[in-house]
Amino acid sequence: MIFRQLFEPVSSTYTYLLGCEETGQAVLIDPVINAIERDLAELYRLGLTLAYSVDTHIHADHITAALELKNKVGSKIAAPAFDRLPCADVGIEEGVPLKLGSIELQPLHTPGHTAGHFAYRVGERLFTGDALLIDGCGRTDFQNGDSDALYSSVTEKLFALPEDTLVYPAHDYKGRRVSSVAQEKKRNPRLGEQRTREEFKQIMASLNLPYPTFIDYAVPGNQQCGVCPDHLPNELQKYCLQMTQSIQG
Ligand code: FE2
């Protein structure tokens, strides 16, 4: 399998490119609209055809490139069926793998950050979205977030996978790229083995995080599979403008 981890610096999002060497088909996990030209250039360079884009959840911090990719190269939009997005071509459900060539994405419903959040396992790699970050996790205070549900998703579902499973998160704000189930079980300060459910809920309830800058534009845009609003305030235009340099994450 061809694999690339790509970084979008405005929202510190990792987009994952997975390509099948036999069929030349590819999927992008969590593509970002302002990095679409970078992603298409990478696919072209690798000689791959984009069959699908797939999102882990309805993002609040960036706009997905799903719809723009479909319009540009005809890729299908896969998204969690839970969210019932009319713009999705394929509704992702747990137990029903998304297949392209020799690649199989195994969807795992992991509610808590959002109710419809999914992680995807591909062999020894686990794409955890915002359910599990390196030494952290996504917030649980909006979009039907639920710390009780997130504790169950991570400790009962993701931590049940083999310990050598590699953890690839949707974000990292400190330049870290990959972890493992064993490492997160051992030392994740919120969800590692020393934390009880009650401790986790207490931690999440006392984070006092600021209201997300872009959420009021991102969520409605992502409910349409990735539409940039017409009139963005100047300071938010960077969320929709193309990346000016090809930064590799
Ligand atoms: Fe998120």
PDB file of C-alpha atoms and ligand atoms in Angstrom, residues 57 59-61 113 130 171, ligand 1:
ATOM      1  CA  HIS A  57     -16.554  13.155  11.407  1.00  0.00           C
ATOM      2  CA  HIS A  59     -15.237  18.793  11.514  1.00  0.00           C
ATOM      3  CA  ALA A  60     -15.540  22.078  13.364  1.00  0.00           C
ATOM      4  CA  ASP A  61     -12.057  23.432  12.667  1.00  0.00           C
ATOM      5  CA  HIS A 113     -16.026  13.875  20.240  1.00  0.00           C
ATOM      6  CA  ASP A 130     -10.295  13.254  16.946  1.00  0.00           C
ATOM      7  CA  HIS A 171      -4.425  16.525  14.361  1.00  0.00           C
TER       8      HIS A 171
HETATM    9 FE   FE2 B   1     -13.034  17.421  15.206  1.00  0.00          FE
END
